[in-house]
PDB file of C-alpha atoms in Angstrom:
ATOM      1  CA  MET A   1     -14.646   4.909  28.715  1.00  0.00           C
ATOM      2  CA  ASN A   2     -13.963   8.370  26.798  1.00  0.00           C
ATOM      3  CA  ARG A   3     -10.777   8.761  29.005  1.00  0.00           C
ATOM      4  CA  PHE A   4      -9.192   6.325  27.442  1.00  0.00           C
ATOM      5  CA  PHE A   5     -10.742   6.146  23.124  1.00  0.00           C
ATOM      6  CA  ILE A   6      -9.760   9.692  22.727  1.00  0.00           C
ATOM      7  CA  PRO A   7      -5.742   9.570  24.119  1.00  0.00           C
ATOM      8  CA  LEU A   8      -5.940   5.534  22.082  1.00  0.00           C
ATOM      9  CA  VAL A   9      -7.308   7.214  18.491  1.00  0.00           C
ATOM     10  CA  ALA A  10      -5.070  10.169  18.630  1.00  0.00           C
ATOM     11  CA  LEU A  11      -2.276   7.215  19.133  1.00  0.00           C
ATOM     12  CA  ILE A  12      -3.180   5.227  16.338  1.00  0.00           C
ATOM     13  CA  LEU A  13      -3.831   8.975  14.365  1.00  0.00           C
ATOM     14  CA  TYR A  14       0.059  10.202  15.643  1.00  0.00           C
ATOM     15  CA  THR A  15       1.220   6.485  14.191  1.00  0.00           C
ATOM     16  CA  SER A  16      -0.169   6.722  11.165  1.00  0.00           C
ATOM     17  CA  ALA A  17       0.986   9.572  10.540  1.00  0.00           C
ATOM     18  CA  LYS A  18       4.974   9.173  11.242  1.00  0.00           C
ATOM     19  CA  ALA A  19       4.327   4.624   9.592  1.00  0.00           C
ATOM     20  CA  GLN A  20       3.396   7.297   5.525  1.00  0.00           C
ATOM     21  CA  ASP A  21       6.572   9.435   6.255  1.00  0.00           C
ATOM     22  CA  SER A  22       9.050   6.653   6.747  1.00  0.00           C
ATOM     23  CA  GLU A  23       7.284   4.849   3.528  1.00  0.00           C
ATOM     24  CA  LEU A  24       7.868   8.190   1.060  1.00  0.00           C
ATOM     25  CA  PRO A  25      10.061   6.742  -1.354  1.00  0.00           C
ATOM     26  CA  LYS A  26      13.633   8.991  -0.732  1.00  0.00           C
ATOM     27  CA  GLN A  27      15.541  10.291  -4.571  1.00  0.00           C
ATOM     28  CA  TYR A  28      19.912  11.495  -3.347  1.00  0.00           C
ATOM     29  CA  PHE A  29      21.363  13.551  -4.412  1.00  0.00           C
ATOM     30  CA  ASP A  30      25.561  14.260  -3.437  1.00  0.00           C
ATOM     31  CA  LYS A  31      26.652  17.609  -2.374  1.00  0.00           C
ATOM     32  CA  ASP A  32      26.491  19.101  -5.300  1.00  0.00           C
ATOM     33  CA  TRP A  33      22.427  17.905  -6.004  1.00  0.00           C
ATOM     34  CA  THR A  34      23.568  15.145  -8.574  1.00  0.00           C
ATOM     35  CA  PRO A  35      21.216  12.179  -8.883  1.00  0.00           C
ATOM     36  CA  LEU A  36      22.909   9.156  -6.921  1.00  0.00           C
ATOM     37  CA  THR A  37      21.569   5.399  -7.528  1.00  0.00           C
ATOM     38  CA  GLY A  38      21.636   5.499  -3.560  1.00  0.00           C
ATOM     39  CA  SER A  39      22.547   7.020  -0.790  1.00  0.00           C
ATOM     40  CA  GLU A  40      25.720   5.996  -0.019  1.00  0.00           C
ATOM     41  CA  GLY A  41      28.164   9.011  -0.809  1.00  0.00           C
ATOM     42  CA  ALA A  42      24.721  10.997  -0.676  1.00  0.00           C
ATOM     43  CA  THR A  43      24.861  15.367   0.974  1.00  0.00           C
ATOM     44  CA  TYR A  44      20.878  15.179   0.160  1.00  0.00           C
ATOM     45  CA  TYR A  45      17.336  13.452  -0.333  1.00  0.00           C
ATOM     46  CA  ARG A  46      14.483  14.283  -0.900  1.00  0.00           C
ATOM     47  CA  THR A  47      10.597  12.844  -0.469  1.00  0.00           C
ATOM     48  CA  LEU A  48       8.013  13.503  -3.336  1.00  0.00           C
ATOM     49  CA  GLU A  49       4.007  13.696  -2.111  1.00  0.00           C
ATOM     50  CA  LYS A  50       1.370  14.450  -4.075  1.00  0.00           C
ATOM     51  CA  LYS A  51      -1.822  16.865  -2.821  1.00  0.00           C
ATOM     52  CA  GLU A  52      -4.410  17.296  -4.614  1.00  0.00           C
ATOM     53  CA  SER A  53      -3.130  19.120  -7.529  1.00  0.00           C
ATOM     54  CA  LEU A  54       0.755  19.655  -6.354  1.00  0.00           C
ATOM     55  CA  THR A  55       2.839  17.661  -4.812  1.00  0.00           C
ATOM     56  CA  VAL A  56       5.093  18.911  -1.605  1.00  0.00           C
ATOM     57  CA  VAL A  57       9.166  17.992  -2.443  1.00  0.00           C
ATOM     58  CA  ARG A  58      10.398  17.907   0.937  1.00  0.00           C
ATOM     59  CA  ASP A  59      14.754  17.633   0.923  1.00  0.00           C
ATOM     60  CA  TYR A  60      16.190  17.193   4.611  1.00  0.00           C
ATOM     61  CA  TYR A  61      20.228  16.922   5.420  1.00  0.00           C
ATOM     62  CA  ILE A  62      21.396  12.905   4.546  1.00  0.00           C
ATOM     63  CA  SER A  63      21.216  13.468   9.167  1.00  0.00           C
ATOM     64  CA  GLY A  64      17.233  13.748   8.370  1.00  0.00           C
ATOM     65  CA  LYS A  65      17.100  17.799   8.867  1.00  0.00           C
ATOM     66  CA  ILE A  66      14.756  19.629   6.556  1.00  0.00           C
ATOM     67  CA  GLU A  67      16.330  21.434   4.276  1.00  0.00           C
ATOM     68  CA  THR A  68      13.718  22.641   2.045  1.00  0.00           C
ATOM     69  CA  VAL A  69       9.779  21.823   1.364  1.00  0.00           C
ATOM     70  CA  SER A  70       8.036  23.359  -2.045  1.00  0.00           C
ATOM     71  CA  GLU A  71       5.162  22.962  -3.745  1.00  0.00           C
ATOM     72  CA  GLN A  72       5.577  22.299  -7.328  1.00  0.00           C
ATOM     73  CA  LYS A  73       3.470  21.154 -10.398  1.00  0.00           C
ATOM     74  CA  PHE A  74       4.933  19.031 -13.519  1.00  0.00           C
ATOM     75  CA  ASN A  75       4.529  21.677 -16.316  1.00  0.00           C
ATOM     76  CA  GLY A  76       4.485  17.845 -18.506  1.00  0.00           C
ATOM     77  CA  LYS A  77       8.237  18.698 -19.011  1.00  0.00           C
ATOM     78  CA  LYS A  78       9.230  19.515 -15.828  1.00  0.00           C
ATOM     79  CA  MET A  79       8.650  20.140 -11.798  1.00  0.00           C
ATOM     80  CA  VAL A  80       8.093  23.660 -11.498  1.00  0.00           C
ATOM     81  CA  ARG A  81       7.691  25.371  -8.096  1.00  0.00           C
ATOM     82  CA  ASP A  82       4.382  27.118  -7.792  1.00  0.00           C
ATOM     83  CA  GLY A  83       3.014  27.843  -4.812  1.00  0.00           C
ATOM     84  CA  LYS A  84       5.083  27.860  -1.080  1.00  0.00           C
ATOM     85  CA  THR A  85       8.628  27.330  -0.359  1.00  0.00           C
ATOM     86  CA  VAL A  86      10.212  27.101   3.419  1.00  0.00           C
TER      87      VAL A  86
END
C-alpha cells in the first residue's frame, strides 16, 4: 500500500502547489514599469502572495522567466522592501 500511497500524495501536493501559483492575479507592466490594464504590450508581470505579515512580490518577464523575488510590507501608504530580495 505504501508504494502507491506516497507517490499519490506527492502528485497531489505538486499539482496543488502548481495550481495555486497559476491562480495568483497578475499585474502587467511595460518596458518602463508603467502599469498596464492588460497583457497587451507588456514586458513584465507581477504576482503578490500574502505570507504572514509580509507580501512576497514576484516579478517575471512576459516569457515567464523570474526577474525578481522580494518580501515587502505595506507601511500605510506604499509597499516597502522588508526582508529578502533576490
